[in-house]
mmCIF file of C-alpha atoms in Angstrom:
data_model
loop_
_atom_site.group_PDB
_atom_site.id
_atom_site.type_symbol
_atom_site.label_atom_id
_atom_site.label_comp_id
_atom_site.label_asym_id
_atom_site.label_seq_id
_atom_site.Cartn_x
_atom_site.Cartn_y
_atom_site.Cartn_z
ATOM 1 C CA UNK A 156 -41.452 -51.663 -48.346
ATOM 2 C CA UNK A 157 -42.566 -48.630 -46.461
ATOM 3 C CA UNK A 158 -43.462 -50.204 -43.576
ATOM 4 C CA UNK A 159 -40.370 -52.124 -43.266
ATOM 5 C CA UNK A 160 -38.187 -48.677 -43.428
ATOM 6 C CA UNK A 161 -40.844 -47.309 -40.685
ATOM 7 C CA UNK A 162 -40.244 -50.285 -38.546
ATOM 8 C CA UNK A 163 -36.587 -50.238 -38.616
ATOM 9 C CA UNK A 164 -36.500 -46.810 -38.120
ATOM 10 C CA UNK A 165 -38.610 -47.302 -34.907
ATOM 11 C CA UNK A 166 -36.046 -50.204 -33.850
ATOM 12 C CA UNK A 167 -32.787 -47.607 -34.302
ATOM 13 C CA UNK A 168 -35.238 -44.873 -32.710
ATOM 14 C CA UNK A 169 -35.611 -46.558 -29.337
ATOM 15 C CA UNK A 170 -32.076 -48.438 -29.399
ATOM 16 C CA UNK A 171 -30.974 -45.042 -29.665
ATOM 17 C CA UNK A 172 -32.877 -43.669 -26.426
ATOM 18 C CA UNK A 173 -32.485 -46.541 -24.544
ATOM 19 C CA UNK A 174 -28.253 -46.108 -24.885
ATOM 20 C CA UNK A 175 -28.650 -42.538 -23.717
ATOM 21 C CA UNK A 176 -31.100 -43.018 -20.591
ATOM 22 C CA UNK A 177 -28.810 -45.998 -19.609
ATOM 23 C CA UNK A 178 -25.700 -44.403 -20.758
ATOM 24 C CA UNK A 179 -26.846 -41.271 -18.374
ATOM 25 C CA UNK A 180 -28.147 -42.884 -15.447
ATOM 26 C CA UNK A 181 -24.054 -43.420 -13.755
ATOM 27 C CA UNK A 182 -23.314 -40.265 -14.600
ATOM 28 C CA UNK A 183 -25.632 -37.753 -12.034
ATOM 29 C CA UNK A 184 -23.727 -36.613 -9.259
ATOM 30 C CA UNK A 185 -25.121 -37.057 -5.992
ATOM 31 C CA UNK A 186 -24.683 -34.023 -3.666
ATOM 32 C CA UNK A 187 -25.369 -33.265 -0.173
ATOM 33 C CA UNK A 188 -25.646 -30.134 2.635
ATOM 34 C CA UNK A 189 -23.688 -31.084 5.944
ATOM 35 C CA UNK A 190 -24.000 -27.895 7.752
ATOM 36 C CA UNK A 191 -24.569 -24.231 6.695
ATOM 37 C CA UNK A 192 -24.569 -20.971 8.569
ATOM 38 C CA UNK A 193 -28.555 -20.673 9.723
ATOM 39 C CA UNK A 194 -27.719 -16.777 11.601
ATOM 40 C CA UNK A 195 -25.651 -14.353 9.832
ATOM 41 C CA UNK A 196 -24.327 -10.803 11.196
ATOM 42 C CA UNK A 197 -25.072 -8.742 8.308
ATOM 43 C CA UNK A 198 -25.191 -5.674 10.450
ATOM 44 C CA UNK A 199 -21.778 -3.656 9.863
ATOM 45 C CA UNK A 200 -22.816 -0.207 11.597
ATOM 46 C CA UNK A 201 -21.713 -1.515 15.280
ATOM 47 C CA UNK A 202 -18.536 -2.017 14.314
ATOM 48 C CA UNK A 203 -18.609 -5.574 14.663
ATOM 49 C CA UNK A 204 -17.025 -7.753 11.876
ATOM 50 C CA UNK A 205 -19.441 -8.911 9.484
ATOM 51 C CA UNK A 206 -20.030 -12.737 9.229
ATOM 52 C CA UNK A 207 -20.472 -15.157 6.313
ATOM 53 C CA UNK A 208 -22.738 -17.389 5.113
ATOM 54 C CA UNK A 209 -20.819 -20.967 4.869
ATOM 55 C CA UNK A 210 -22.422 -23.858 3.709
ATOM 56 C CA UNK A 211 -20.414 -27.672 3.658
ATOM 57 C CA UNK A 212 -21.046 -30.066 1.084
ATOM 58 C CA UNK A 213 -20.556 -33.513 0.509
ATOM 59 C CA UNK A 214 -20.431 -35.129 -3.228
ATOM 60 C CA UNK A 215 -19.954 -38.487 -4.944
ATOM 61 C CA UNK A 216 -18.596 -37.537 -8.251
ATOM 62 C CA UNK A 217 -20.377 -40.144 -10.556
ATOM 63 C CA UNK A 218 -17.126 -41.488 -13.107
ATOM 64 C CA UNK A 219 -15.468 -38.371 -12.388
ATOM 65 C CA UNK A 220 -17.907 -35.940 -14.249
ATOM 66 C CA UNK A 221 -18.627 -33.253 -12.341
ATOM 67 C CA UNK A 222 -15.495 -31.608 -12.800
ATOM 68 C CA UNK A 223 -15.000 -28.541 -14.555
ATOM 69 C CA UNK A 224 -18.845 -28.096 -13.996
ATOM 70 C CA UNK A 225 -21.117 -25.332 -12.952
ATOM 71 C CA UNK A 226 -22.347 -25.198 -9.073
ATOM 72 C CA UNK A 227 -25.667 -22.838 -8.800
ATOM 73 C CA UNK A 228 -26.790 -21.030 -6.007
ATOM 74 C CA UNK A 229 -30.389 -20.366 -6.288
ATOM 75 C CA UNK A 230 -31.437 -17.440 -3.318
ATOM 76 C CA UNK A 231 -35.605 -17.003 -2.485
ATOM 77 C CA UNK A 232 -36.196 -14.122 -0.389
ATOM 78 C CA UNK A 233 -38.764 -15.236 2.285
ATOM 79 C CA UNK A 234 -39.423 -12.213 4.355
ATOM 80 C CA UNK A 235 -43.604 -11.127 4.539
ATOM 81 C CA UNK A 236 -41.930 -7.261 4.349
ATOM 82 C CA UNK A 237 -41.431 -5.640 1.385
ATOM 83 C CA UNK A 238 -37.558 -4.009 0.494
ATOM 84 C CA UNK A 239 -38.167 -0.131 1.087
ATOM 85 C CA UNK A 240 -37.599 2.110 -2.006
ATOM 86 C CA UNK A 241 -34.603 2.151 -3.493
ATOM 87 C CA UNK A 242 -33.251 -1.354 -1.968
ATOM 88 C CA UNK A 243 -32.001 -3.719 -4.762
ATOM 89 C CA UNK A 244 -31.371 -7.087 -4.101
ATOM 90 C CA UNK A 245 -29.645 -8.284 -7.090
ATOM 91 C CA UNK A 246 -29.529 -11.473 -8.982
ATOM 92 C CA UNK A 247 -30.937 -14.063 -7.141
ATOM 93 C CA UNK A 248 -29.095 -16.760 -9.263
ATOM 94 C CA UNK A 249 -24.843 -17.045 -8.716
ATOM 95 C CA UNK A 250 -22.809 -19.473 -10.957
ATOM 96 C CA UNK A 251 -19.443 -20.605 -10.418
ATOM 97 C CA UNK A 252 -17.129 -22.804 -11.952
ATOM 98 C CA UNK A 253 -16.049 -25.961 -10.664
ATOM 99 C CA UNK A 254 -12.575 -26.804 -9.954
ATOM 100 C CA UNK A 255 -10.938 -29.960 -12.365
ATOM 101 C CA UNK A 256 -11.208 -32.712 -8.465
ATOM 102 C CA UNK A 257 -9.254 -35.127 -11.161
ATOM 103 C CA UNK A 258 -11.931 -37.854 -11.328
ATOM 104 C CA UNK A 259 -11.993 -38.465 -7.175
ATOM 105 C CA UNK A 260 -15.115 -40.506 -7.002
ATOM 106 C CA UNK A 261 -16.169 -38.620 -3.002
ATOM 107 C CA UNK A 262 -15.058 -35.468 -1.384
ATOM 108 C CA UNK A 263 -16.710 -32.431 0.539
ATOM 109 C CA UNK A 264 -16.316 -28.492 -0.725
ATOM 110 C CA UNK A 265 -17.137 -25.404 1.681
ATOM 111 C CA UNK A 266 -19.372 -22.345 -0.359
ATOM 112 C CA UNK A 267 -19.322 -18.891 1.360
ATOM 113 C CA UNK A 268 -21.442 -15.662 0.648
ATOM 114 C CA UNK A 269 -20.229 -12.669 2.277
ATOM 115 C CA UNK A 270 -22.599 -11.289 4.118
ATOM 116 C CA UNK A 271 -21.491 -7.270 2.595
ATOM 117 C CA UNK A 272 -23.009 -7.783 -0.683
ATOM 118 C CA UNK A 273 -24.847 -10.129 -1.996
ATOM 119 C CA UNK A 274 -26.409 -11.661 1.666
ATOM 120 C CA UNK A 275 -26.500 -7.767 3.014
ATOM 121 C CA UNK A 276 -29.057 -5.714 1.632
ATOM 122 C CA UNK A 277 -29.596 -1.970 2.445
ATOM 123 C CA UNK A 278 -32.433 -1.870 4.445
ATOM 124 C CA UNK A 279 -32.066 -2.076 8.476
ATOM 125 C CA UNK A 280 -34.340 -4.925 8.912
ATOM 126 C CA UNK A 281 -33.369 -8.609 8.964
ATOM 127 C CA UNK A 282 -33.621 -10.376 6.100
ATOM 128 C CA UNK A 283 -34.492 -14.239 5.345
ATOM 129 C CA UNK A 284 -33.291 -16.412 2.607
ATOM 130 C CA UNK A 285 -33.486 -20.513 1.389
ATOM 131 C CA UNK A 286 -31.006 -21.789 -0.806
ATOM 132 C CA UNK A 287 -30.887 -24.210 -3.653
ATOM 133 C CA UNK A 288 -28.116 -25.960 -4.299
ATOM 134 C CA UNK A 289 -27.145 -27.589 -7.522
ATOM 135 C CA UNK A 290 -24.643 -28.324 -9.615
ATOM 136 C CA UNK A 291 -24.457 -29.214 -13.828
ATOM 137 C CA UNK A 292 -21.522 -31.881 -15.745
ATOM 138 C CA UNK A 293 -19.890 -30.223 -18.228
ATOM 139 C CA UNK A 294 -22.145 -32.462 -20.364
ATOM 140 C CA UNK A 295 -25.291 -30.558 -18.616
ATOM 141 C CA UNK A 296 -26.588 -33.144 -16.359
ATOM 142 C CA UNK A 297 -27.808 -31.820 -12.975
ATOM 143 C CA UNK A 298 -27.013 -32.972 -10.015
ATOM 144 C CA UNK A 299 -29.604 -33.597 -6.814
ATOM 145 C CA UNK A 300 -31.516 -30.124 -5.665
ATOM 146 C CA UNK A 301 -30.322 -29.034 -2.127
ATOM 147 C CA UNK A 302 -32.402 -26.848 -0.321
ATOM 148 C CA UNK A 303 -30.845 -24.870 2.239
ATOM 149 C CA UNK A 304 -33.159 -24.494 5.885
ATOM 150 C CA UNK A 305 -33.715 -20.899 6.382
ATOM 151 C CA UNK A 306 -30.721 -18.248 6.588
ATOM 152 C CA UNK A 307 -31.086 -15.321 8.693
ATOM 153 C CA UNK A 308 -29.489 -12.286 8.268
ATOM 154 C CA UNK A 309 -29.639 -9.783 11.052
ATOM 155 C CA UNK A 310 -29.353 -6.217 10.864
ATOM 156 C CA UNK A 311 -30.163 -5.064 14.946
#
């Protein structure tokens, strides 16, 4: 009698897993990079207006879920130099909230960094960066990684 508890326990166990891996596989959203800013003027002691970082995306919205999600913007510092003393760069993860696109199934978003700030570190030297791209369901389920060809930004 055991056994036969056991066994249909088993059964409901991979029913069970089988309706969430199906149930989950429509749902990921599929996103894309189109173009982003590779050369950045982070360099605001000329007097010359700073530039941004501005990176186009495309999406298809799987049933309308990624809505109200969470886009994450993932920076690695490449640069063989060290920051001098005293030259933070802050977090190197940025969250933001995305907007309610009312189930559209396609569309395209633009993401800008300001290059005073987070892009634009102390020092006087240029700095490099690649990006990963990603964004979450409200439900938690992650979208494709992006990763971003390198961004420069200059200081000279």
């Amino acid at each position: 009698m055991k056994l036969g508890y056991l066994l249909l326990f088993a059964f409901f166990a991979v029913l069970g897993i089988y309706a969430c891996v199906k149930g989950n596989t429509g749902k990921k959203a599929q996103l894309s990079l189109e173009s982003i800013t590779k050369v950045v003027n982070g360099n605001d002691t000329t007097g010359q207006a700073l530039d941004s970082m501005t990176a186009l995306f495309k999406f298809t919205n799987a049933g309308g879920t990624l809505g109200n999600g969470t886009f994450v913007s993932i920076r690695y510092r490449i640069n063989q130099l060290t920051l001098p003393q005293g030259d933070t760069v802050g977090a190197d993860t940025l969250y933001s909230t995305i907007p309610d696109f009312g189930g559209v199934s396609k569309g395209e978003f633009k993401y800008v960094l300001d290059a005073q700030g987070y892009l634009s570190q102390n020092s006087t030297a240029n700095d490099t960066f690649v990006f990963k791209f990603y964004a979450l369901t409200p439900d938690s389920i992650a979208s494709d990684t992006v990763t971003s060809p390198p961004v420069v930004i200059t200081k000279s």
